[in-house]
Coordinates of C-alpha atoms in Angstrom, one line a residue:
M63 CA 104.6 -49.2 -138.6
G64 CA 106.1 -52.7 -139.0
A65 CA 105.1 -56.2 -139.8
E66 CA 107.2 -57.8 -137.0
L67 CA 104.8 -60.5 -136.0
F68 CA 104.4 -62.2 -139.4
D69 CA 106.2 -62.6 -142.7
P70 CA 104.1 -61.4 -145.7
F71 CA 106.6 -63.2 -148.0
A72 CA 106.5 -66.6 -146.4
T73 CA 105.4 -69.7 -148.3
V74 CA 102.4 -71.2 -146.6
V75 CA 99.9 -73.9 -147.6
R76 CA 96.3 -73.0 -146.7
R77 CA 92.7 -74.1 -147.4
I78 CA 91.3 -72.3 -150.4
N79 CA 89.1 -70.0 -148.3
E80 CA 91.5 -69.6 -145.4
P81 CA 92.6 -65.9 -144.8
G82 CA 96.2 -64.9 -145.5
T83 CA 98.1 -62.0 -144.1
A84 CA 96.3 -59.1 -145.9
A85 CA 94.2 -58.1 -142.9
A86 CA 97.3 -58.1 -140.6
L87 CA 99.1 -55.9 -143.1
R88 CA 96.3 -53.4 -143.4
A89 CA 96.0 -53.3 -139.6
A90 CA 99.6 -52.3 -139.4
G91 CA 99.0 -49.0 -141.3
P92 CA 98.8 -47.5 -144.8
I93 CA 102.5 -48.1 -145.3
V94 CA 104.2 -51.0 -143.5
R95 CA 107.8 -51.8 -143.1
A96 CA 108.8 -55.5 -143.4
E97 CA 111.9 -57.6 -144.1
A98 CA 112.6 -58.0 -147.8
P99 CA 113.3 -61.6 -149.1
A100 CA 116.7 -60.4 -150.2
G101 CA 117.4 -58.7 -146.8
G102 CA 116.9 -55.3 -145.4
P103 CA 113.7 -53.3 -145.2
V104 CA 110.8 -53.1 -147.7
W105 CA 107.9 -50.7 -147.4
I106 CA 104.5 -52.1 -148.4
V107 CA 101.6 -49.8 -149.3
T108 CA 98.2 -51.2 -148.1
E109 CA 95.8 -48.3 -148.7
E110 CA 94.2 -47.8 -152.1
A111 CA 94.5 -44.0 -152.5
L112 CA 98.1 -44.0 -151.5
A113 CA 98.7 -47.0 -153.7
R114 CA 97.4 -45.2 -156.8
R115 CA 99.6 -42.2 -156.0
V116 CA 102.6 -44.5 -155.7
L117 CA 101.8 -46.2 -159.0
T118 CA 102.0 -42.8 -160.8
D119 CA 104.8 -41.2 -158.8
D120 CA 107.9 -40.6 -160.9
R121 CA 110.1 -40.4 -157.8
L122 CA 109.9 -44.2 -157.7
A123 CA 111.7 -46.2 -160.4
K124 CA 111.1 -49.7 -161.8
D125 CA 114.7 -50.0 -162.9
P126 CA 116.5 -52.6 -160.8
A127 CA 119.6 -50.3 -161.1
Y128 CA 118.0 -48.4 -158.2
A129 CA 117.7 -51.6 -156.0
P130 CA 119.6 -51.5 -152.6
P131 CA 123.3 -52.1 -153.3
S132 CA 123.3 -54.9 -150.7
W133 CA 120.8 -57.0 -152.7
D134 CA 121.9 -60.0 -154.6
R135 CA 120.1 -59.9 -157.9
W136 CA 119.4 -63.6 -157.9
A137 CA 118.1 -63.7 -154.3
A138 CA 115.8 -60.8 -155.1
G139 CA 114.6 -62.3 -158.4
L140 CA 115.5 -59.0 -160.2
E141 CA 115.4 -58.6 -164.0
P142 CA 118.4 -57.1 -165.7
T143 CA 118.6 -53.4 -165.4
A144 CA 117.0 -51.2 -168.0
A145 CA 120.5 -50.3 -169.4
E146 CA 121.3 -54.0 -169.7
Q147 CA 118.0 -55.0 -171.2
P148 CA 115.2 -52.5 -171.9
S149 CA 111.7 -53.9 -171.1
L150 CA 108.2 -52.8 -170.3
T151 CA 108.8 -53.7 -166.7
T152 CA 112.1 -51.9 -166.1
L153 CA 111.8 -48.7 -168.1
D154 CA 110.1 -45.5 -167.0
G155 CA 109.2 -42.1 -168.5
P156 CA 109.5 -41.4 -172.2
A157 CA 111.5 -44.6 -172.9
H158 CA 108.8 -46.7 -171.4
A159 CA 106.1 -44.8 -173.2
A160 CA 107.8 -45.4 -176.5
L161 CA 108.1 -49.1 -175.9
R162 CA 104.5 -49.3 -174.7
K163 CA 103.4 -47.5 -177.8
A164 CA 105.0 -50.3 -179.9
H165 CA 103.1 -53.0 -177.9
A166 CA 99.7 -51.3 -177.5
P167 CA 98.1 -52.0 -180.9
L168 CA 98.9 -55.7 -180.5
F169 CA 96.9 -55.9 -177.3
A170 CA 94.2 -53.4 -177.8
A171 CA 90.8 -54.5 -176.5
R172 CA 89.1 -54.7 -180.0
R173 CA 91.9 -56.6 -181.5
I174 CA 92.2 -59.1 -178.7
Q175 CA 88.4 -59.6 -178.7
G176 CA 88.8 -60.7 -182.4
F177 CA 90.7 -63.7 -181.1
A178 CA 87.8 -64.9 -178.9
D179 CA 86.8 -67.8 -181.1
L180 CA 90.4 -69.0 -181.5
I181 CA 91.0 -68.9 -177.8
A182 CA 87.8 -70.8 -177.1
T183 CA 88.7 -73.4 -179.6
I184 CA 92.1 -73.9 -177.9
A185 CA 90.4 -74.3 -174.5
R186 CA 87.8 -76.7 -175.9
R187 CA 90.5 -78.8 -177.7
Q188 CA 92.7 -79.1 -174.7
L189 CA 89.9 -79.9 -172.2
A190 CA 88.4 -82.4 -174.6
A191 CA 91.7 -84.3 -174.7
L192 CA 91.5 -85.0 -170.9
D193 CA 89.8 -88.1 -169.6
G194 CA 89.0 -89.5 -166.1
P195 CA 89.9 -87.7 -162.9
V196 CA 92.5 -85.1 -163.9
D197 CA 94.5 -82.5 -162.0
L198 CA 94.2 -79.4 -164.1
M199 CA 97.0 -77.7 -162.2
A200 CA 99.4 -80.4 -163.4
D201 CA 99.5 -79.1 -167.0
F202 CA 96.3 -77.5 -168.4
T203 CA 96.5 -74.2 -166.5
T204 CA 100.1 -73.7 -167.8
R205 CA 99.7 -75.1 -171.3
F206 CA 96.5 -73.3 -172.2
P207 CA 97.8 -69.6 -171.9
L208 CA 101.1 -70.6 -173.4
T209 CA 99.4 -72.2 -176.4
V210 CA 97.4 -69.0 -176.8
I211 CA 100.3 -66.6 -176.7
C212 CA 102.4 -68.8 -178.9
E213 CA 99.7 -68.9 -181.5
L214 CA 99.3 -65.1 -181.4
L215 CA 103.0 -64.4 -181.6
G216 CA 103.7 -66.9 -184.3
V217 CA 105.6 -69.5 -182.3
P218 CA 105.1 -72.8 -184.2
A219 CA 102.6 -75.2 -182.4
D220 CA 105.2 -77.9 -182.0
R221 CA 107.3 -75.5 -179.8
V222 CA 104.6 -75.2 -177.1
D223 CA 106.3 -78.0 -175.1
Q224 CA 109.5 -76.0 -175.2
A225 CA 107.7 -72.9 -173.8
V226 CA 106.1 -75.0 -171.0
A227 CA 109.5 -76.4 -170.0
A228 CA 111.2 -72.9 -170.2
C229 CA 108.5 -71.3 -167.9
A230 CA 108.8 -74.2 -165.4
R231 CA 112.6 -73.6 -165.2
M232 CA 112.1 -69.9 -164.3
G233 CA 111.5 -71.1 -160.7
A234 CA 115.2 -72.0 -160.3
Y235 CA 116.6 -68.5 -160.4
G236 CA 120.4 -68.3 -160.6
P237 CA 123.0 -67.2 -163.1
S238 CA 123.5 -70.5 -165.0
E239 CA 119.8 -71.4 -165.0
F240 CA 118.8 -68.0 -166.1
A241 CA 121.2 -68.0 -169.0
A242 CA 119.9 -71.4 -170.1
V243 CA 116.3 -70.4 -169.9
M244 CA 117.0 -67.1 -171.8
A245 CA 118.6 -69.2 -174.5
A246 CA 115.5 -71.3 -174.7
F247 CA 113.2 -68.3 -174.9
A248 CA 115.5 -66.7 -177.5
D249 CA 115.1 -69.8 -179.6
L250 CA 111.3 -69.5 -179.3
A251 CA 111.4 -65.8 -180.2
A252 CA 113.5 -66.5 -183.3
A253 CA 111.1 -69.1 -184.4
A254 CA 108.2 -66.7 -184.0
L255 CA 109.9 -64.0 -186.0
E256 CA 110.5 -66.4 -188.8
H257 CA 106.8 -67.3 -189.0
G258 CA 105.2 -63.9 -188.8
G259 CA 102.3 -63.0 -186.4
M260 CA 102.5 -60.5 -183.6
A261 CA 106.2 -61.1 -183.0
A262 CA 107.1 -59.8 -186.4
E263 CA 104.7 -56.9 -186.0
L264 CA 106.3 -56.0 -182.7
R265 CA 109.8 -56.1 -184.2
D266 CA 108.7 -53.7 -186.8
R267 CA 107.2 -51.3 -184.3
V268 CA 109.9 -51.1 -181.6
P269 CA 111.9 -47.9 -181.2
E270 CA 114.7 -47.5 -183.7
G271 CA 118.0 -49.0 -182.5
T272 CA 116.4 -51.9 -180.7
S273 CA 118.6 -54.9 -181.3
E274 CA 117.5 -58.4 -182.2
E275 CA 118.6 -59.7 -178.8
Q276 CA 116.5 -57.0 -177.2
V277 CA 113.5 -58.0 -179.3
H278 CA 114.0 -61.6 -178.2
Y279 CA 113.9 -60.4 -174.6
L280 CA 110.7 -58.4 -175.2
L281 CA 109.1 -61.6 -176.6
F282 CA 110.3 -63.6 -173.6
G283 CA 108.5 -61.1 -171.4
L284 CA 105.2 -61.5 -173.3
I285 CA 105.4 -65.3 -173.3
F286 CA 106.4 -65.7 -169.6
A287 CA 104.0 -62.9 -168.4
S288 CA 101.1 -64.5 -170.3
Q289 CA 101.7 -67.8 -168.5
I290 CA 102.3 -66.5 -165.0
T291 CA 99.4 -64.0 -165.2
T292 CA 96.8 -66.6 -166.2
D293 CA 98.1 -69.9 -164.8
A294 CA 97.2 -69.5 -161.1
A295 CA 94.0 -67.5 -161.9
L296 CA 92.7 -70.4 -164.1
G297 CA 92.9 -72.8 -161.2
F298 CA 90.9 -70.5 -158.9
L299 CA 88.4 -69.8 -161.8
V300 CA 87.7 -73.5 -162.5
A301 CA 87.5 -74.3 -158.8
R302 CA 84.9 -71.5 -158.3
A303 CA 83.0 -72.4 -161.5
L304 CA 82.6 -76.0 -160.3
G305 CA 82.4 -75.5 -156.6
D306 CA 81.3 -71.9 -155.7
P307 CA 79.9 -70.2 -158.8
S308 CA 78.8 -66.6 -159.1
D309 CA 77.5 -64.2 -161.7
D310 CA 80.7 -62.2 -162.1
L311 CA 83.1 -65.2 -161.8
V312 CA 86.1 -63.8 -163.7
G313 CA 85.9 -60.4 -162.0
E314 CA 85.6 -61.9 -158.5
V315 CA 88.4 -64.4 -159.1
L316 CA 90.8 -61.7 -160.3
R317 CA 90.0 -59.4 -157.4
Q318 CA 90.1 -62.0 -154.7
Q319 CA 93.0 -64.0 -156.1
P320 CA 95.0 -61.6 -158.2
P321 CA 97.8 -63.2 -160.3
A322 CA 100.3 -61.0 -158.5
P323 CA 99.6 -60.3 -154.8
F324 CA 102.1 -57.4 -154.9
T325 CA 103.3 -55.1 -157.6
L326 CA 106.8 -55.6 -159.1
W327 CA 109.5 -53.8 -157.2
R328 CA 109.7 -50.0 -157.2
F329 CA 112.7 -48.1 -155.8
T330 CA 112.9 -44.6 -154.6
R331 CA 115.2 -42.4 -156.7
A332 CA 116.0 -40.2 -153.7
E333 CA 114.6 -39.7 -150.2
V334 CA 110.8 -39.7 -150.3
E335 CA 108.0 -39.1 -147.8
L336 CA 104.9 -41.3 -148.1
A337 CA 102.0 -41.1 -145.7
G338 CA 104.2 -39.4 -143.1
V339 CA 106.9 -42.1 -143.4
R340 CA 110.3 -41.0 -144.7
L341 CA 111.9 -43.5 -147.0
P342 CA 115.6 -43.4 -147.8
E343 CA 117.1 -43.3 -151.3
R344 CA 116.9 -46.7 -153.1
A345 CA 114.2 -48.0 -150.7
P346 CA 112.2 -50.9 -152.2
V347 CA 108.4 -50.3 -152.3
L348 CA 105.6 -52.7 -153.0
V349 CA 101.8 -52.2 -153.3
D350 CA 99.7 -54.9 -151.6
I351 CA 97.3 -55.6 -154.5
A352 CA 95.6 -58.6 -152.9
G353 CA 95.0 -56.8 -149.7
I354 CA 93.7 -53.6 -151.3
N355 CA 91.4 -55.6 -153.6
T356 CA 89.7 -57.3 -150.7
A357 CA 89.7 -54.4 -148.3
G358 CA 86.7 -52.4 -149.7
A359 CA 84.0 -52.4 -152.3
G360 CA 85.1 -51.3 -155.7
A361 CA 88.9 -51.5 -155.1
D362 CA 90.6 -53.3 -158.0
L363 CA 94.3 -53.0 -158.7
T364 CA 94.6 -56.5 -160.2
F365 CA 96.4 -55.3 -163.3
G366 CA 98.0 -52.2 -161.6
A367 CA 97.3 -48.6 -162.5
G368 CA 99.0 -45.7 -164.2
P369 CA 101.6 -45.9 -166.9
H370 CA 102.6 -49.5 -166.1
Y371 CA 99.0 -50.9 -166.2
C372 CA 99.3 -54.5 -167.5
I373 CA 99.5 -54.5 -171.3
G374 CA 98.0 -58.0 -171.4
A375 CA 95.0 -57.4 -169.2
Q376 CA 92.5 -57.8 -172.0
L377 CA 94.0 -61.1 -173.1
A378 CA 94.2 -62.6 -169.6
Q379 CA 90.5 -61.8 -169.0
L380 CA 89.4 -63.2 -172.3
E381 CA 91.3 -66.4 -171.7
L382 CA 89.6 -66.8 -168.3
R383 CA 86.1 -66.1 -169.8
A384 CA 86.8 -68.6 -172.6
V385 CA 87.6 -71.4 -170.1
A386 CA 84.5 -70.6 -168.0
D387 CA 82.3 -70.5 -171.1
V388 CA 83.7 -73.7 -172.6
L389 CA 83.2 -75.5 -169.3
A390 CA 79.6 -74.4 -169.0
A391 CA 78.7 -75.2 -172.7
D392 CA 80.8 -78.4 -173.4
F393 CA 81.1 -80.0 -169.9
P394 CA 77.8 -79.4 -168.1
D395 CA 78.4 -82.4 -165.9
A396 CA 81.9 -81.5 -164.8
R397 CA 82.5 -81.4 -161.1
L398 CA 85.3 -81.3 -158.5
A399 CA 86.6 -84.6 -157.4
V400 CA 86.9 -83.3 -153.8
P401 CA 84.8 -80.9 -151.9
Y402 CA 85.5 -77.3 -152.7
A403 CA 86.4 -76.4 -149.1
Q404 CA 89.1 -79.1 -149.1
L405 CA 91.1 -77.6 -151.9
R406 CA 94.4 -76.2 -150.8
R407 CA 96.4 -73.2 -152.1
V408 CA 100.0 -72.4 -151.6
D409 CA 100.7 -68.8 -150.9
R410 CA 104.2 -68.0 -152.2
G411 CA 104.8 -64.4 -151.2
M412 CA 105.6 -62.3 -154.3
Q413 CA 105.1 -65.3 -156.6
G414 CA 101.4 -65.3 -155.6
S415 CA 98.9 -68.0 -154.7
R416 CA 98.3 -71.2 -156.7
L417 CA 96.2 -74.2 -156.0
V418 CA 98.2 -77.2 -154.9
E419 CA 96.1 -79.4 -157.1
L420 CA 92.7 -79.3 -158.8
P421 CA 91.2 -82.7 -159.2
V422 CA 88.3 -82.6 -161.7
L423 CA 85.9 -85.0 -163.4
L424 CA 85.1 -83.2 -166.6
R425 CA 82.4 -85.6 -167.6
G426 CA 80.7 -86.1 -164.2

């Protein structure tokens, strides 16, 4: 079936509780054909059991080398291919497993939990520095997760502004801008490697033959993913904490407003049949994380599933809990500066949803 009557990748501004396109996608079937942002068809999986099979199916590759040959890399927002630049998000099979093994001890649940006090201190310090009515989406939701990951990796504290600026520039995706941004991230990575921390530990753990440039790219991936995974979710978390609280705030926010509404691209290695639909070779496939999460009780694909489950899931959840706890303990009189129902979000297709603004009075 197809999604001819709506565009699941359109950028639309809505009220915070206004429904998006997830219900229409589900109504169109378990696997829905739509028009890809870079042109041509894309197949979107909307049913949980099928999604979990897709996320563990080695007939589908993460490597952008399998993207449709008609796609422009920049229009599609594709990473370099795995051959050009190995990464957790483009490798599959044994090569991915080896690289993941190098990362796993750095982000294991017990180790990450050991940073709880540090992360809470960062949240407390950054929130305490704000005064009067403040839009937390203007800086805090970006700066906080970047400060955390920079601290853990060993990026000097005076380089956080550089990380904020580099992440902001990732929105302008083109050959010249990408090269400039990668140079900025490489500079951050080099600084981290000089100062020790997790960056140096990762360098010592990566598979033999990994170049310094490739280590820099791996560190870029950790810095940028840490920001983009937590930034938007923080806005929704604070909005809910102050305007629509619940007992399982972090869990509900992540399920209802996952940082990524769709998985990253997967491409069929050869012709594949899914749910009775025959997909050609090099067909792009997405999983509708947001739709599946809200479709039924217990469904939760926020951080994916299978071998590509998000390596930073524990850190993202700890950061969200830290902000919620600091708000409750240190800012008991904090409130939204506008009614909760009037908050607006911008749905940006594959880039996810983000509050347009979040005006808050932290001291009542």
